[in-house]
Amino acid sequence: MTWHVAIKQSKLKPGKKKMITVAKKLVLIGQTDDAYFATEALCRHMRWPLAYGAKVKDDCIRCPLHQTTHNLKDGSLIEWSPFPLLPLYGKIVGKFSKKKDLKIYDTRVAEGKIEINIF
Ligand code: FES
């Protein structure tokens, strides 16, 4: 377990997300109403960068491409590639890769900087 400085708090505005490299890993870092979160940066379905268009709501993050959704607390898979519904393109494309959880990193704040626990 090693904590790495990711970004200054002042550089991450409420409701915004950023893709950054921390300890040689591509990470998505963002802020919900009252907490910071950090995940792997690319969607587990087809590697779309979640910093571009992903929606964060109800402690979940939803990829804009085929709307795969993961829980931000533990990374568990909520829904795998449901979009578009008609034709069943989303379901078909969803079969191209194996269903996976999203990696979540613990975050903390120290001296005005957000740190991520990368192990
Ligand atoms: S790339 Fe994210 S849902 Fe398909």
PDB file of C-alpha atoms and ligand atoms in Angstrom:
ATOM      1  CA  MET A   1       0.000   0.000   0.000  1.00  0.00           C
ATOM      2  CA  THR A   2       1.534   3.270  -1.113  1.00  0.00           C
ATOM      3  CA  TRP A   3      -0.025   6.692  -1.159  1.00  0.00           C
ATOM      4  CA  HIS A   4       0.815   8.890  -4.130  1.00  0.00           C
ATOM      5  CA  VAL A   5       0.032  12.561  -4.635  1.00  0.00           C
ATOM      6  CA  ALA A   6      -2.393  12.773  -7.547  1.00  0.00           C
ATOM      7  CA  ILE A   7      -3.455  16.391  -7.838  1.00  0.00           C
ATOM      8  CA  LYS A   8      -3.940  19.575  -5.808  1.00  0.00           C
ATOM      9  CA  GLN A   9      -7.458  19.903  -4.428  1.00  0.00           C
ATOM     10  CA  SER A  10      -7.728  23.335  -6.034  1.00  0.00           C
ATOM     11  CA  LYS A  11      -7.225  21.781  -9.503  1.00  0.00           C
ATOM     12  CA  LEU A  12     -10.264  19.504  -9.228  1.00  0.00           C
ATOM     13  CA  LYS A  13     -13.548  21.369  -9.279  1.00  0.00           C
ATOM     14  CA  PRO A  14     -16.730  19.870  -7.785  1.00  0.00           C
ATOM     15  CA  GLY A  15     -18.477  17.577 -10.247  1.00  0.00           C
ATOM     16  CA  LYS A  16     -15.449  17.414 -12.566  1.00  0.00           C
ATOM     17  CA  LYS A  17     -13.262  14.465 -13.494  1.00  0.00           C
ATOM     18  CA  LYS A  18      -9.714  14.270 -14.749  1.00  0.00           C
ATOM     19  CA  MET A  19      -7.594  11.562 -16.276  1.00  0.00           C
ATOM     20  CA  ILE A  20      -4.077  11.644 -14.919  1.00  0.00           C
ATOM     21  CA  THR A  21      -1.088   9.367 -14.569  1.00  0.00           C
ATOM     22  CA  VAL A  22      -0.157   8.403 -11.026  1.00  0.00           C
ATOM     23  CA  ALA A  23       2.657   5.962 -10.296  1.00  0.00           C
ATOM     24  CA  LYS A  24       2.668   4.927 -13.969  1.00  0.00           C
ATOM     25  CA  LYS A  25      -1.037   4.098 -13.874  1.00  0.00           C
ATOM     26  CA  LEU A  26      -3.708   5.917 -15.833  1.00  0.00           C
ATOM     27  CA  VAL A  27      -6.285   6.998 -13.265  1.00  0.00           C
ATOM     28  CA  LEU A  28      -9.617   8.802 -13.319  1.00  0.00           C
ATOM     29  CA  ILE A  29     -10.054  11.116 -10.366  1.00  0.00           C
ATOM     30  CA  GLY A  30     -13.193  13.022  -9.556  1.00  0.00           C
ATOM     31  CA  GLN A  31     -15.375  14.535  -6.906  1.00  0.00           C
ATOM     32  CA  THR A  32     -18.910  13.625  -5.933  1.00  0.00           C
ATOM     33  CA  ASP A  33     -20.981  15.815  -3.629  1.00  0.00           C
ATOM     34  CA  ASP A  34     -18.887  15.193  -0.564  1.00  0.00           C
ATOM     35  CA  ALA A  35     -16.001  12.913  -1.479  1.00  0.00           C
ATOM     36  CA  TYR A  36     -13.246  12.243  -3.956  1.00  0.00           C
ATOM     37  CA  PHE A  37     -13.003   9.039  -5.929  1.00  0.00           C
ATOM     38  CA  ALA A  38     -10.369   7.405  -8.081  1.00  0.00           C
ATOM     39  CA  THR A  39     -10.777   4.544 -10.532  1.00  0.00           C
ATOM     40  CA  GLU A  40      -8.866   3.026 -13.386  1.00  0.00           C
ATOM     41  CA  ALA A  41      -9.206   5.489 -16.259  1.00  0.00           C
ATOM     42  CA  LEU A  42     -10.577   3.277 -19.024  1.00  0.00           C
ATOM     43  CA  CYS A  43     -13.942   1.571 -19.239  1.00  0.00           C
ATOM     44  CA  ARG A  44     -13.709  -2.167 -18.637  1.00  0.00           C
ATOM     45  CA  HIS A  45     -15.864  -2.884 -21.656  1.00  0.00           C
ATOM     46  CA  MET A  46     -13.951  -1.422 -24.631  1.00  0.00           C
ATOM     47  CA  ARG A  47     -11.440   0.864 -22.915  1.00  0.00           C
ATOM     48  CA  TRP A  48     -13.190   4.192 -23.486  1.00  0.00           C
ATOM     49  CA  PRO A  49     -11.550   6.959 -21.378  1.00  0.00           C
ATOM     50  CA  LEU A  50     -14.139   7.612 -18.683  1.00  0.00           C
ATOM     51  CA  ALA A  51     -12.969  11.216 -18.276  1.00  0.00           C
ATOM     52  CA  TYR A  52     -14.693  11.932 -21.578  1.00  0.00           C
ATOM     53  CA  GLY A  53     -18.407  11.918 -20.981  1.00  0.00           C
ATOM     54  CA  ALA A  54     -18.896   9.436 -18.157  1.00  0.00           C
ATOM     55  CA  LYS A  55     -21.761  10.341 -15.846  1.00  0.00           C
ATOM     56  CA  VAL A  56     -21.481  10.074 -12.080  1.00  0.00           C
ATOM     57  CA  LYS A  57     -24.771   9.593 -10.251  1.00  0.00           C
ATOM     58  CA  ASP A  58     -25.970   7.731  -7.160  1.00  0.00           C
ATOM     59  CA  ASP A  59     -22.432   6.494  -6.368  1.00  0.00           C
ATOM     60  CA  CYS A  60     -22.135   4.948  -9.826  1.00  0.00           C
ATOM     61  CA  ILE A  61     -20.180   5.816 -12.959  1.00  0.00           C
ATOM     62  CA  ARG A  62     -21.680   5.202 -16.396  1.00  0.00           C
ATOM     63  CA  CYS A  63     -19.606   5.058 -19.570  1.00  0.00           C
ATOM     64  CA  PRO A  64     -21.067   7.174 -22.390  1.00  0.00           C
ATOM     65  CA  LEU A  65     -20.311   4.684 -25.147  1.00  0.00           C
ATOM     66  CA  HIS A  66     -22.500   1.669 -24.306  1.00  0.00           C
ATOM     67  CA  GLN A  67     -23.512   2.756 -20.798  1.00  0.00           C
ATOM     68  CA  THR A  68     -21.692   0.117 -18.822  1.00  0.00           C
ATOM     69  CA  THR A  69     -22.146   1.113 -15.168  1.00  0.00           C
ATOM     70  CA  HIS A  70     -20.025   0.399 -12.104  1.00  0.00           C
ATOM     71  CA  ASN A  71     -20.411   1.213  -8.430  1.00  0.00           C
ATOM     72  CA  LEU A  72     -17.892   3.839  -7.328  1.00  0.00           C
ATOM     73  CA  LYS A  73     -17.620   2.491  -3.786  1.00  0.00           C
ATOM     74  CA  ASP A  74     -16.368  -0.994  -4.592  1.00  0.00           C
ATOM     75  CA  GLY A  75     -16.120  -1.090  -8.395  1.00  0.00           C
ATOM     76  CA  SER A  76     -18.750  -3.796  -8.724  1.00  0.00           C
ATOM     77  CA  LEU A  77     -20.472  -4.147 -12.064  1.00  0.00           C
ATOM     78  CA  ILE A  78     -24.033  -2.802 -12.130  1.00  0.00           C
ATOM     79  CA  GLU A  79     -24.858  -3.086 -15.846  1.00  0.00           C
ATOM     80  CA  TRP A  80     -22.796  -4.326 -18.795  1.00  0.00           C
ATOM     81  CA  SER A  81     -23.119  -2.663 -22.218  1.00  0.00           C
ATOM     82  CA  PRO A  82     -26.899  -2.196 -22.403  1.00  0.00           C
ATOM     83  CA  PHE A  83     -26.836   0.536 -25.090  1.00  0.00           C
ATOM     84  CA  PRO A  84     -28.298   0.842 -27.632  1.00  0.00           C
ATOM     85  CA  LEU A  85     -31.292  -1.275 -26.822  1.00  0.00           C
ATOM     86  CA  LEU A  86     -32.655  -1.414 -30.377  1.00  0.00           C
ATOM     87  CA  PRO A  87     -31.299  -2.953 -32.380  1.00  0.00           C
ATOM     88  CA  LEU A  88     -29.609  -5.161 -29.797  1.00  0.00           C
ATOM     89  CA  TYR A  89     -26.233  -3.715 -30.726  1.00  0.00           C
ATOM     90  CA  GLY A  90     -25.226  -3.007 -27.120  1.00  0.00           C
ATOM     91  CA  LYS A  91     -25.884  -6.581 -26.008  1.00  0.00           C
ATOM     92  CA  ILE A  92     -23.984  -7.953 -29.004  1.00  0.00           C
ATOM     93  CA  VAL A  93     -20.995  -5.655 -28.489  1.00  0.00           C
ATOM     94  CA  GLY A  94     -21.100  -6.515 -24.798  1.00  0.00           C
ATOM     95  CA  LYS A  95     -20.211 -10.097 -25.663  1.00  0.00           C
ATOM     96  CA  PHE A  96     -16.915  -8.987 -27.256  1.00  0.00           C
ATOM     97  CA  SER A  97     -15.283  -8.704 -23.850  1.00  0.00           C
ATOM     98  CA  LYS A  98     -15.614 -10.407 -20.501  1.00  0.00           C
ATOM     99  CA  LYS A  99     -17.630  -8.707 -17.762  1.00  0.00           C
ATOM    100  CA  LYS A 100     -15.360  -7.145 -15.178  1.00  0.00           C
ATOM    101  CA  ASP A 101     -15.483  -4.943 -12.110  1.00  0.00           C
ATOM    102  CA  LEU A 102     -13.829  -1.524 -12.195  1.00  0.00           C
ATOM    103  CA  LYS A 103     -10.688  -1.003 -10.131  1.00  0.00           C
ATOM    104  CA  ILE A 104     -11.222   1.538  -7.356  1.00  0.00           C
ATOM    105  CA  TYR A 105      -8.448   3.315  -5.488  1.00  0.00           C
ATOM    106  CA  ASP A 106      -8.763   4.754  -1.994  1.00  0.00           C
ATOM    107  CA  THR A 107      -8.286   8.508  -1.762  1.00  0.00           C
ATOM    108  CA  ARG A 108      -7.351  10.878   1.030  1.00  0.00           C
ATOM    109  CA  VAL A 109      -6.478  14.543   1.382  1.00  0.00           C
ATOM    110  CA  ALA A 110      -3.202  15.706   2.880  1.00  0.00           C
ATOM    111  CA  GLU A 111      -1.949  19.283   2.906  1.00  0.00           C
ATOM    112  CA  GLY A 112      -4.306  20.389   0.148  1.00  0.00           C
ATOM    113  CA  LYS A 113      -3.414  17.513  -2.161  1.00  0.00           C
ATOM    114  CA  ILE A 114      -5.480  14.484  -3.111  1.00  0.00           C
ATOM    115  CA  GLU A 115      -3.592  11.270  -2.661  1.00  0.00           C
ATOM    116  CA  ILE A 116      -4.387   7.871  -4.139  1.00  0.00           C
ATOM    117  CA  ASN A 117      -3.518   4.536  -2.659  1.00  0.00           C
ATOM    118  CA  ILE A 118      -2.020   2.479  -5.455  1.00  0.00           C
ATOM    119  CA  PHE A 119      -0.980  -1.052  -4.660  1.00  0.00           C
TER     120      PHE A 119
HETATM  121  S1  FES B   1     -16.663   1.239 -23.899  1.00  0.00           S
HETATM  122 FE1  FES B   1     -17.650   1.751 -22.066  1.00  0.00          FE
HETATM  123  S2  FES B   1     -19.542   0.771 -22.257  1.00  0.00           S
HETATM  124 FE2  FES B   1     -18.561   0.186 -24.060  1.00  0.00          FE
END
